[in-house]
Short mmCIF file of C-alpha atoms in Angstrom, two decimals:
data_model
loop_
_atom_site.label_atom_id
_atom_site.label_comp_id
_atom_site.label_asym_id
_atom_site.label_seq_id
_atom_site.Cartn_x
_atom_site.Cartn_y
_atom_site.Cartn_z
CA MET G 96 1.92 -35.10 -2.56
CA ALA G 97 5.49 -35.98 -3.33
CA LEU G 98 4.70 -36.02 -7.02
CA ARG G 99 5.75 -32.42 -7.21
CA ARG G 100 8.73 -32.56 -4.91
CA MET G 101 11.28 -33.37 -7.54
CA THR G 102 9.37 -33.15 -10.80
CA THR G 103 10.54 -30.75 -13.43
CA ILE G 104 8.54 -27.58 -13.37
CA THR G 105 6.48 -27.76 -16.50
CA ALA G 106 3.67 -25.44 -15.65
CA GLY G 107 3.33 -22.89 -18.35
CA LEU G 108 4.51 -19.52 -17.22
CA THR G 109 2.00 -17.78 -19.40
CA LEU G 110 -0.05 -17.64 -16.25
CA THR G 111 -1.28 -14.38 -14.93
CA VAL G 112 -2.50 -13.54 -11.50
CA LEU G 113 -6.02 -13.27 -12.77
CA GLY G 114 -6.50 -16.66 -11.14
CA LEU G 115 -5.92 -15.23 -7.69
CA SER G 116 -9.43 -14.02 -7.19
CA ALA G 117 -10.84 -17.25 -8.56
CA CYS G 118 -8.86 -19.39 -6.15
CA GLY G 119 -9.32 -17.41 -2.99
CA GLY G 120 -10.23 -19.08 0.23
CA GLY G 121 -9.15 -16.74 2.91
CA ALA G 122 -10.51 -14.67 5.71
CA SER G 123 -11.30 -11.63 3.63
CA GLU G 124 -11.17 -10.37 0.10
CA ALA G 125 -9.56 -7.02 0.78
CA PRO G 126 -6.93 -6.16 -1.84
CA ALA G 127 -3.33 -6.51 -0.80
CA GLY G 128 -0.66 -3.88 -0.91
CA ASP G 129 -3.04 -0.97 -1.19
CA GLY G 130 -1.80 0.88 1.85
CA GLN G 131 -5.06 0.60 3.75
CA GLY G 132 -5.23 -0.03 7.44
CA SER G 133 -1.98 1.67 8.29
CA ALA G 134 -1.25 1.60 12.00
CA GLY G 135 1.63 3.99 12.25
CA ALA G 136 5.10 4.28 10.72
CA GLY G 137 3.92 2.94 7.38
CA GLN G 138 2.93 -0.34 8.96
CA LYS G 139 0.29 -1.99 6.80
CA LYS G 140 -2.23 -4.12 8.63
CA GLU G 141 -3.79 -5.99 5.71
CA ILE G 142 -1.77 -8.85 4.34
CA THR G 143 -2.34 -11.51 1.71
CA ILE G 144 -0.62 -14.87 2.11
CA GLY G 145 -0.49 -17.13 -0.93
CA TYR G 146 -0.16 -20.85 -0.34
CA ILE G 147 -0.10 -24.06 -2.32
CA PRO G 148 -1.72 -27.39 -1.39
CA TRP G 149 1.43 -28.90 0.11
CA ASP G 150 1.09 -30.15 3.66
CA GLU G 151 3.74 -27.96 5.27
CA ASP G 152 2.46 -24.87 3.48
CA ILE G 153 -1.13 -25.45 4.54
CA ALA G 154 -0.01 -25.98 8.13
CA VAL G 155 2.30 -22.97 8.48
CA THR G 156 -0.10 -20.68 6.60
CA HIS G 157 -2.84 -21.50 9.11
CA LEU G 158 -0.32 -20.93 11.89
CA TRP G 159 0.73 -17.51 10.61
CA GLU G 160 -2.85 -16.55 9.87
CA ARG G 161 -3.55 -17.09 13.56
CA VAL G 162 -0.39 -15.33 14.75
CA LEU G 163 -0.95 -12.25 12.60
CA THR G 164 -4.66 -12.08 13.30
CA ASP G 165 -3.85 -12.02 17.01
CA LYS G 166 -1.46 -9.15 16.27
CA GLY G 167 -4.28 -7.16 14.73
CA TYR G 168 -3.74 -7.87 11.05
CA THR G 169 -6.47 -8.62 8.55
CA VAL G 170 -5.20 -11.73 6.84
CA THR G 171 -6.34 -12.97 3.44
CA THR G 172 -5.16 -16.42 2.37
CA LYS G 173 -5.17 -17.53 -1.27
CA GLN G 174 -4.65 -21.14 -2.31
CA LEU G 175 -2.95 -21.34 -5.69
CA ASP G 176 -0.67 -23.51 -7.77
CA VAL G 177 3.04 -22.84 -7.56
CA ALA G 178 3.40 -20.86 -10.78
CA PRO G 179 0.69 -18.25 -10.08
CA THR G 180 1.98 -17.93 -6.54
CA PHE G 181 5.38 -16.79 -7.80
CA VAL G 182 3.74 -14.58 -10.43
CA GLY G 183 1.56 -13.08 -7.71
CA LEU G 184 4.59 -12.32 -5.57
CA ALA G 185 6.48 -10.78 -8.47
CA GLN G 186 3.51 -8.59 -9.43
CA GLY G 187 2.76 -7.61 -5.84
CA ASP G 188 -0.67 -9.26 -5.65
CA ILE G 189 0.56 -11.58 -2.93
CA ASP G 190 2.48 -10.18 0.04
CA LEU G 191 3.86 -13.38 1.51
CA TYR G 192 4.47 -17.01 0.55
CA LEU G 193 5.86 -19.40 3.16
CA ASP G 194 6.86 -22.46 1.12
CA GLY G 195 9.62 -21.53 -1.31
CA TRP G 196 11.82 -24.61 -1.85
CA LEU G 197 15.38 -23.72 -2.83
CA PRO G 198 17.83 -24.24 -4.35
CA VAL G 199 16.32 -27.05 -6.48
CA THR G 200 12.56 -27.49 -6.48
CA HIS G 201 11.58 -23.87 -7.24
CA GLU G 202 14.81 -22.96 -8.99
CA ASP G 203 13.13 -22.11 -12.29
CA TYR G 204 10.70 -19.71 -10.64
CA TRP G 205 13.44 -18.11 -8.58
CA LYS G 206 15.54 -17.50 -11.68
CA LYS G 207 12.58 -15.92 -13.44
CA TYR G 208 11.11 -13.83 -10.62
CA GLY G 209 13.72 -13.73 -7.85
CA ASP G 210 14.79 -10.15 -8.59
CA LYS G 211 11.27 -9.02 -7.68
CA ILE G 212 10.91 -11.16 -4.57
CA GLU G 213 12.41 -10.69 -1.09
CA ASP G 214 14.09 -13.70 0.53
CA VAL G 215 12.79 -13.08 4.05
CA GLN G 216 13.84 -16.16 6.00
CA THR G 217 14.87 -19.81 5.78
CA TRP G 218 12.65 -21.38 8.40
CA TYR G 219 13.30 -25.09 7.72
CA ASP G 220 16.49 -26.59 6.29
CA ASN G 221 15.93 -30.34 6.19
CA ALA G 222 13.56 -30.79 3.23
CA LYS G 223 14.64 -34.01 1.55
CA LEU G 224 13.66 -37.32 -0.01
CA THR G 225 14.08 -40.34 2.22
CA ILE G 226 13.68 -44.09 2.66
CA ALA G 227 12.30 -44.97 6.09
CA VAL G 228 11.63 -47.97 8.32
CA PRO G 229 9.90 -48.41 11.68
CA GLU G 230 11.91 -47.63 14.80
CA TYR G 231 11.64 -51.27 15.87
CA MET G 232 13.71 -52.39 12.83
CA THR G 233 16.83 -51.94 14.93
CA ASP G 234 19.12 -54.01 12.67
CA VAL G 235 18.50 -51.74 9.65
CA LYS G 236 20.14 -48.35 10.01
CA SER G 237 21.29 -47.57 6.47
CA ILE G 238 19.85 -48.10 2.99
CA ALA G 239 22.87 -50.35 2.49
CA ASP G 240 21.58 -52.57 5.32
CA LEU G 241 18.56 -53.52 3.19
CA LYS G 242 20.79 -55.64 0.95
CA GLY G 243 20.40 -59.31 1.86
CA LYS G 244 17.23 -58.68 3.88
CA GLY G 245 14.76 -58.87 1.02
CA ASN G 246 12.92 -61.79 2.60
CA THR G 247 12.38 -59.79 5.79
CA PHE G 248 10.55 -57.10 3.80
CA LYS G 249 8.87 -59.53 1.37
CA GLY G 250 11.08 -58.09 -1.34
CA ARG G 251 9.09 -54.83 -1.38
CA ILE G 252 9.87 -51.16 -0.94
CA ILE G 253 6.50 -49.44 -0.64
CA GLY G 254 6.50 -46.31 -2.76
CA ILE G 255 4.05 -43.64 -3.86
CA GLU G 256 2.83 -42.48 -7.27
CA PRO G 257 4.61 -43.98 -10.32
CA GLY G 258 5.31 -40.54 -11.78
CA ALA G 259 6.67 -38.99 -8.60
CA GLY G 260 10.19 -37.63 -8.50
CA LEU G 261 10.68 -39.60 -5.30
CA THR G 262 9.83 -42.79 -7.21
CA ARG G 263 12.31 -41.93 -9.94
CA VAL G 264 15.13 -41.17 -7.51
CA THR G 265 14.49 -44.35 -5.53
CA LYS G 266 14.27 -46.56 -8.61
CA ASP G 267 16.96 -44.99 -10.79
CA ALA G 268 19.47 -43.84 -8.18
CA ALA G 269 19.12 -45.42 -4.73
CA MET G 270 18.22 -49.00 -5.64
CA PRO G 271 21.05 -49.48 -8.17
CA LYS G 272 23.52 -47.54 -6.00
CA TYR G 273 22.94 -49.89 -3.05
CA GLY G 274 22.55 -53.07 -5.12
CA LEU G 275 18.88 -53.58 -4.30
CA ASP G 276 17.74 -54.26 -7.87
CA GLY G 277 16.52 -57.80 -8.28
CA GLU G 278 16.16 -58.37 -4.54
CA TYR G 279 13.50 -55.68 -4.07
CA GLN G 280 10.55 -54.41 -6.10
CA LEU G 281 9.56 -50.78 -5.73
CA VAL G 282 5.78 -51.03 -5.30
CA THR G 283 4.02 -47.89 -6.54
CA SER G 284 0.40 -46.81 -6.30
CA SER G 285 -0.33 -43.65 -4.29
CA THR G 286 0.81 -41.68 -1.27
CA ALA G 287 -2.42 -42.63 0.52
CA ALA G 288 -1.83 -46.32 -0.16
CA MET G 289 1.75 -46.10 1.10
CA LEU G 290 0.60 -44.42 4.30
CA ALA G 291 -2.11 -47.05 4.78
CA GLU G 292 0.49 -49.81 4.43
CA LEU G 293 2.74 -47.96 6.87
CA LYS G 294 -0.04 -47.67 9.44
CA LYS G 295 -1.01 -51.33 9.07
CA ALA G 296 2.58 -52.51 9.50
CA THR G 297 3.46 -50.26 12.44
CA ASP G 298 0.20 -51.13 14.23
CA ALA G 299 1.21 -54.80 13.93
CA LYS G 300 4.93 -54.08 14.47
CA GLU G 301 5.75 -55.84 11.21
CA PRO G 302 8.71 -55.06 8.90
CA ILE G 303 8.16 -52.43 6.23
CA VAL G 304 10.32 -50.05 4.22
CA VAL G 305 8.77 -47.03 2.51
CA THR G 306 9.77 -44.07 0.42
CA LEU G 307 9.00 -40.81 2.21
CA TRP G 308 10.09 -37.18 2.43
CA ARG G 309 10.64 -34.46 4.99
CA PRO G 310 8.78 -32.57 6.22
CA HIS G 311 5.86 -34.98 6.70
CA TRP G 312 3.34 -35.56 9.47
CA ALA G 313 4.00 -39.32 9.27
CA TYR G 314 7.14 -38.77 11.35
CA ASP G 315 4.95 -37.45 14.14
CA LYS G 316 2.19 -40.02 13.81
CA PHE G 317 4.15 -43.25 13.28
CA PRO G 318 7.26 -44.72 14.99
CA ILE G 319 9.54 -44.36 11.96
CA ARG G 320 13.00 -43.08 11.15
CA ASP G 321 15.05 -42.39 8.04
CA LEU G 322 17.68 -44.82 6.85
CA GLU G 323 21.13 -43.31 6.51
CA ASP G 324 22.18 -42.60 2.95
CA PRO G 325 25.99 -42.61 2.96
CA GLU G 326 26.14 -42.60 -0.86
CA GLY G 327 23.91 -39.55 -1.11
CA ALA G 328 21.67 -41.31 -3.61
CA MET G 329 18.49 -39.58 -2.45
CA GLY G 330 19.93 -36.09 -2.95
CA GLU G 331 20.80 -33.20 -0.67
CA ALA G 332 18.43 -31.44 1.71
CA GLU G 333 16.74 -28.24 0.56
CA GLN G 334 15.67 -25.12 2.43
CA ILE G 335 12.10 -23.88 2.82
CA LYS G 336 11.89 -20.10 2.75
CA ALA G 337 9.44 -17.35 3.58
CA LEU G 338 9.30 -15.10 0.52
CA GLY G 339 7.86 -11.60 0.35
CA ARG G 340 6.91 -9.38 -2.54
CA GLU G 341 9.22 -6.51 -3.42
CA GLY G 342 8.96 -3.93 -0.64
CA PHE G 343 7.65 -6.44 1.90
CA GLY G 344 10.14 -5.57 4.62
CA LYS G 345 9.48 -1.86 4.24
CA ASP G 346 5.69 -2.22 4.26
CA TYR G 347 5.52 -4.86 6.99
CA PRO G 348 8.48 -4.19 9.32
CA GLU G 349 6.81 -5.93 12.27
CA VAL G 350 5.94 -9.07 10.29
CA ASP G 351 9.35 -9.05 8.61
CA ALA G 352 11.06 -8.93 12.00
CA MET G 353 8.89 -11.76 13.31
CA LEU G 354 9.55 -13.92 10.27
CA LYS G 355 13.29 -13.42 10.60
CA LYS G 356 13.04 -15.18 13.99
CA PHE G 357 10.84 -17.97 12.59
CA THR G 358 12.35 -21.48 12.46
CA MET G 359 10.91 -24.96 12.86
CA ASP G 360 12.60 -28.31 13.38
CA ASP G 361 11.29 -31.69 12.31
CA LYS G 362 9.49 -32.36 15.58
CA GLU G 363 7.73 -28.99 15.64
CA LEU G 364 6.70 -29.08 12.00
CA GLY G 365 5.67 -32.74 12.07
CA SER G 366 3.47 -32.07 15.07
CA LEU G 367 1.90 -29.01 13.43
CA GLU G 368 1.16 -30.89 10.21
CA ASN G 369 -0.32 -33.82 12.12
CA LEU G 370 -2.57 -31.64 14.26
CA VAL G 371 -3.72 -29.40 11.39
CA LEU G 372 -4.01 -31.92 8.56
CA GLN G 373 -4.82 -35.19 10.29
CA GLU G 374 -6.18 -34.76 13.79
CA ASN G 375 -8.26 -31.67 12.99
CA LYS G 376 -8.63 -31.81 9.22
CA ASP G 377 -12.16 -30.35 9.39
CA ASP G 378 -11.09 -27.55 11.71
CA PRO G 379 -7.47 -26.56 11.02
CA ALA G 380 -7.75 -23.53 13.29
CA LYS G 381 -8.38 -25.94 16.15
CA GLY G 382 -5.24 -27.84 15.12
CA VAL G 383 -3.24 -24.63 15.33
CA GLU G 384 -4.77 -23.90 18.73
CA GLU G 385 -3.74 -27.33 20.02
CA TRP G 386 -0.23 -26.90 18.61
CA LEU G 387 0.20 -23.53 20.28
CA LYS G 388 -0.70 -25.18 23.58
CA GLU G 389 2.06 -27.74 22.94
CA TYR G 390 4.50 -24.97 22.11
CA PRO G 391 3.46 -22.08 24.35
CA ASP G 392 6.71 -20.17 23.78
CA PHE G 393 6.38 -20.07 20.01
CA VAL G 394 4.64 -16.70 19.72
CA THR G 395 6.85 -14.96 22.27
CA SER G 396 9.92 -16.32 20.46
CA LEU G 397 8.93 -14.16 17.49
CA ASP G 398 8.93 -10.90 19.47
#
């Protein structure tokens, strides 16, 4: 999953939104932005949400599908890659996208299409690359504290995919910055393998250090915490934004107003991702239902 977090955007922008219909997976196939279903004062009641297969986007899209459906909207969700999602927003085929990472990750798309997209709301502001250890590793609080403790961790930092941006930043920036080269090996394989190692170690309360990123459900599921990064080697935090097509606020004033009150912290988002993607992976709507029971004031906070 983190493979795309910091990788250069190389997807060809020759894409068109023709792929939208081919990739659909939502509640209905009604066209977006056609003015149907008006319920007074120009308020459209049919809305298309585009989303990409990133954990936080899957989770919040299911959440907003539920919220808006309960408000009487007909919601269509479309899973796409990043590039056609931005193209769809710019061309008005998608009304809403909830996972715009700025200012870095989606910078190229924003430069190309931003003048045709509405920046509706920053709902999460702590998206970043991290190195993490279990809570019970009380003598390790900073990445700098890893130096000299290679034997404790068997000389390994458990990473993810070799081509991931997170792997590159850890290997080329953090490890040399904190003098960990030589003492530690960055072990790469896959995100799934890293999470399996993390589960095994935390179940046994054994030492482990992993590369990770926020937001991630692992922070809700496992007793882990980020190491401090006083040198800033892992980079600055980014914002995750709700983005609307041009005219979104005018066509959906109620949804626009709700989104402008929408924020999530690490605990809320980690819990939502865990319930939707892990605990109820075969029934994400049930995961949303369980999360709304944990946070009963969420919906009213949007009014």
